[in-house]
Coordinates of C-alpha atoms in Angstrom, one line a residue:
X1 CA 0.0 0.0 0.0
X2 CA 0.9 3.3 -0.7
X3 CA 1.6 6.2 2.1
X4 CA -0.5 8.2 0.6
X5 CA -3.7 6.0 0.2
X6 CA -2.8 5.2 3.7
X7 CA -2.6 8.8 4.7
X8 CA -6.5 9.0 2.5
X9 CA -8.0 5.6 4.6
X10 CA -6.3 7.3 8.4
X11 CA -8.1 11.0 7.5
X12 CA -11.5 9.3 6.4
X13 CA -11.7 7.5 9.6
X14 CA -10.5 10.0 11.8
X15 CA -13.7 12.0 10.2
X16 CA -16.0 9.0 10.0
X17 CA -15.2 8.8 13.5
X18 CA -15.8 12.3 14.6
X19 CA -19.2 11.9 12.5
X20 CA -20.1 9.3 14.6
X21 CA -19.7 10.6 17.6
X22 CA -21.0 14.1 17.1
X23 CA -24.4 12.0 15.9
X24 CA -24.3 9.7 19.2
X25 CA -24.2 12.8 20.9
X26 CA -26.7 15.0 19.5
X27 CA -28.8 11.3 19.6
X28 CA -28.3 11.8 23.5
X29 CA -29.6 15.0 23.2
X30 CA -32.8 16.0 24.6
X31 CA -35.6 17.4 21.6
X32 CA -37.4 20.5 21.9
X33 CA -41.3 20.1 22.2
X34 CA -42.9 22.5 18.8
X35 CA -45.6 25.2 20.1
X36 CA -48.6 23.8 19.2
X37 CA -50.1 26.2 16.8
X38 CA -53.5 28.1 17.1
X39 CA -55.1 25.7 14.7
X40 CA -54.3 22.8 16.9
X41 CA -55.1 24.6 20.0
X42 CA -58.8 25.3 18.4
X43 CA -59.3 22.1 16.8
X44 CA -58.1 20.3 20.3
X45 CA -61.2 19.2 22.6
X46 CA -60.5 21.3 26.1
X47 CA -61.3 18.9 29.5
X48 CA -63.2 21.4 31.6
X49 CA -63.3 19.6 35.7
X50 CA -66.5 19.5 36.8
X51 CA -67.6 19.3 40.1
X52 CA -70.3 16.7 41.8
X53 CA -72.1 19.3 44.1
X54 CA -74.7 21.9 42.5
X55 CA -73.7 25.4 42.3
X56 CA -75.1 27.5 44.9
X57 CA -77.9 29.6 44.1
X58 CA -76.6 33.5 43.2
X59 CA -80.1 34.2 44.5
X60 CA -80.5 35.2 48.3
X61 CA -84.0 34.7 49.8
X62 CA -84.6 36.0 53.4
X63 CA -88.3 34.7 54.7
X64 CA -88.8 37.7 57.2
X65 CA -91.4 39.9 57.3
X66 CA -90.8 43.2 56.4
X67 CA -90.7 45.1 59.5
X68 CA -87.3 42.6 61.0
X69 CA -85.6 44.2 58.2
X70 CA -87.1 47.8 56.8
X71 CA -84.1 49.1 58.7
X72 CA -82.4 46.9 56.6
X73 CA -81.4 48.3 53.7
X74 CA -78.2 45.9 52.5
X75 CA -80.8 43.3 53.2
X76 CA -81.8 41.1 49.7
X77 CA -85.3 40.0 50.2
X78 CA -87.6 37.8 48.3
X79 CA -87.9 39.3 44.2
X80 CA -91.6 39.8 45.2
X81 CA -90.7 42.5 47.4
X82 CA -89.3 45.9 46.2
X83 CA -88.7 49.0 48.1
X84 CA -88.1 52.3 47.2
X85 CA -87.8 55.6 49.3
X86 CA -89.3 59.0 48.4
X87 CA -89.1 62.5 49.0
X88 CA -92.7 64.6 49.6
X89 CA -93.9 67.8 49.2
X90 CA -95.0 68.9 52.2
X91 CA -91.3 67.8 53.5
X92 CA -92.3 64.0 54.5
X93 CA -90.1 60.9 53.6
X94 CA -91.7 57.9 52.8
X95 CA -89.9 54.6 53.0
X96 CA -92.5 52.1 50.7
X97 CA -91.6 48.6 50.6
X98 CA -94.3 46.8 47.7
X99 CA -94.9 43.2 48.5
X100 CA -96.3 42.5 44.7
X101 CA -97.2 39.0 45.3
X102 CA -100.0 40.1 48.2
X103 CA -100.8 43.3 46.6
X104 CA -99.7 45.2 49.2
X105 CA -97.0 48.3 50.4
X106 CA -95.9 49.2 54.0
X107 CA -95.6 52.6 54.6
X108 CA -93.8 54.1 56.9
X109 CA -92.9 57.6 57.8
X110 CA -91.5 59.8 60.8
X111 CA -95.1 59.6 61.7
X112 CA -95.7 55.5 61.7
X113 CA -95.8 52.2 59.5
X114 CA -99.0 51.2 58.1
X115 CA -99.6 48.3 55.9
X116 CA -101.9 48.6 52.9
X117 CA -103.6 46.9 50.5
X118 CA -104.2 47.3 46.5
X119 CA -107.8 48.1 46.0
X120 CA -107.4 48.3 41.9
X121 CA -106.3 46.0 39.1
X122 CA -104.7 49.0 37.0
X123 CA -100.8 49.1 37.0
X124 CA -101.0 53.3 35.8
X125 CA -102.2 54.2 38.8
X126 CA -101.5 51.5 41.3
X127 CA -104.4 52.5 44.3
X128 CA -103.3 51.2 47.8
X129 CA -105.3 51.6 51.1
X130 CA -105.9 51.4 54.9
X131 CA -108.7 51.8 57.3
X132 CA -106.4 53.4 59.9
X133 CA -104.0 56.0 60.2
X134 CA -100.4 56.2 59.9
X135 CA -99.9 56.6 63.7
X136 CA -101.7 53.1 63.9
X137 CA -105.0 55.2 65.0
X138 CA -108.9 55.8 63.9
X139 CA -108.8 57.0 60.5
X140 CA -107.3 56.4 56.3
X141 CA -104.6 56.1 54.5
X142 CA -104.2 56.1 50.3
X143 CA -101.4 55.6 48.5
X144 CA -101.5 56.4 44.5
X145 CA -98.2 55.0 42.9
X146 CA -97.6 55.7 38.8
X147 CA -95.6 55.1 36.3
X148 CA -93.7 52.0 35.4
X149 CA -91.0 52.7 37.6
X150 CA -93.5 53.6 40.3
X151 CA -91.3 57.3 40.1
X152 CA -94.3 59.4 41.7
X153 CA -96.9 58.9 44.4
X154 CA -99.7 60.6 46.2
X155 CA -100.3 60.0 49.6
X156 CA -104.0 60.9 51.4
X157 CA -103.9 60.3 55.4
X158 CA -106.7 61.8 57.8
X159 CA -106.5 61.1 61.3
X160 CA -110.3 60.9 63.2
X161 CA -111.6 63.8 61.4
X162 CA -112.4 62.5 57.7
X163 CA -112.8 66.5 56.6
X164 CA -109.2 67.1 57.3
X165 CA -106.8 64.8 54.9
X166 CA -103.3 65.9 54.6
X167 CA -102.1 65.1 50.9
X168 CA -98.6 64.7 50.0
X169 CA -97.1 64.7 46.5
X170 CA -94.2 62.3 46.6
X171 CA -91.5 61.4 44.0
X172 CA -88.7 58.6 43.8
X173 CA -85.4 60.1 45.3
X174 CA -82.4 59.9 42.7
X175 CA -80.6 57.3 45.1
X176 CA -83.5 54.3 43.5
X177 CA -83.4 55.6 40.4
X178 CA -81.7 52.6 38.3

């Protein structure tokens, strides 16, 4: 053989060599995972854990009657029941909680708390009433609510003498208006 083919054969292995190596190493090497793209993202089903107990309702229902929590006001009572304060003319506020299930609205005043009772079918006005005064005493009250919102009222009280009725003209404070 020839020094020079033998010089050839001793550089090709020398490389093969190297070739081989740098492969088993990069073999050894660990791969880096692709980004899924948006398309596979999309197209992949998503596994959502579910839980074996029912939600909780989002709807709080206090069964108390209205005068444990007209004080109340943070307190969520049942959706039957709405109230709503307003300002009067003469200077009077009126705190009326509608209970629209019994067709009826509490009143109450500086004056007293009186319950009344819806005496007409008619939403435009809505005509609630009382055989006894605010103060709990002989006499009337009459509430007229209207408008969709219920924004205005009218309130007619007399005490024992029917002749004398105090009127009051009686509009929803800008604190309820939603």
């Amino acid at each position: 053989m020839n020094l020079e083919l033998l010089k050839q054969l001793r550089t090709s292995v020398v490389i093969t060599g190297l070739l081989a190596g740098a492969m088993t190493v990069s073999a050894c090497q660990p791969k880096q995972e692709t980004e899924p793209s948006l398309e596979d993202s999309i197209s992949e089903e998503q596994s959502v854990p579910m839980s074996a107990e029912p939600a909780e309702p989002s709807d709080v229902v206090v069964d108390a009657p209205a005068s444990e929590v007209e004080d109340d006001t943070i307190a969520s009572v049942n959706t039957g029941v709405n109230q709503i304060t307003y300002l009067c003319s003469p200077e009077l506020t009126v705190e009326a909680t509608y209970k629209d299930t019994d067709n009826q609205v509490v009143i109450g005043t500086a004056k007293g708390t009186v319950t009344l009772t819806k005496t007409n079918d008619a939403s435009n006005p809505e005509v609630f009433e009382a055989a006894t005064a605010i103060d709990g005493g002989e006499g009337f009250v009459q509430w007229r609510v209207a408008h969709k919102e219920r924004e205005t009222g009218v309130m007619r009280t007399a005490g024992t003498d029917a002749a004398n009725i105090s009127t009051y003209e009686c509009k929803k404070t800008a604190e309820n208006a939603m």
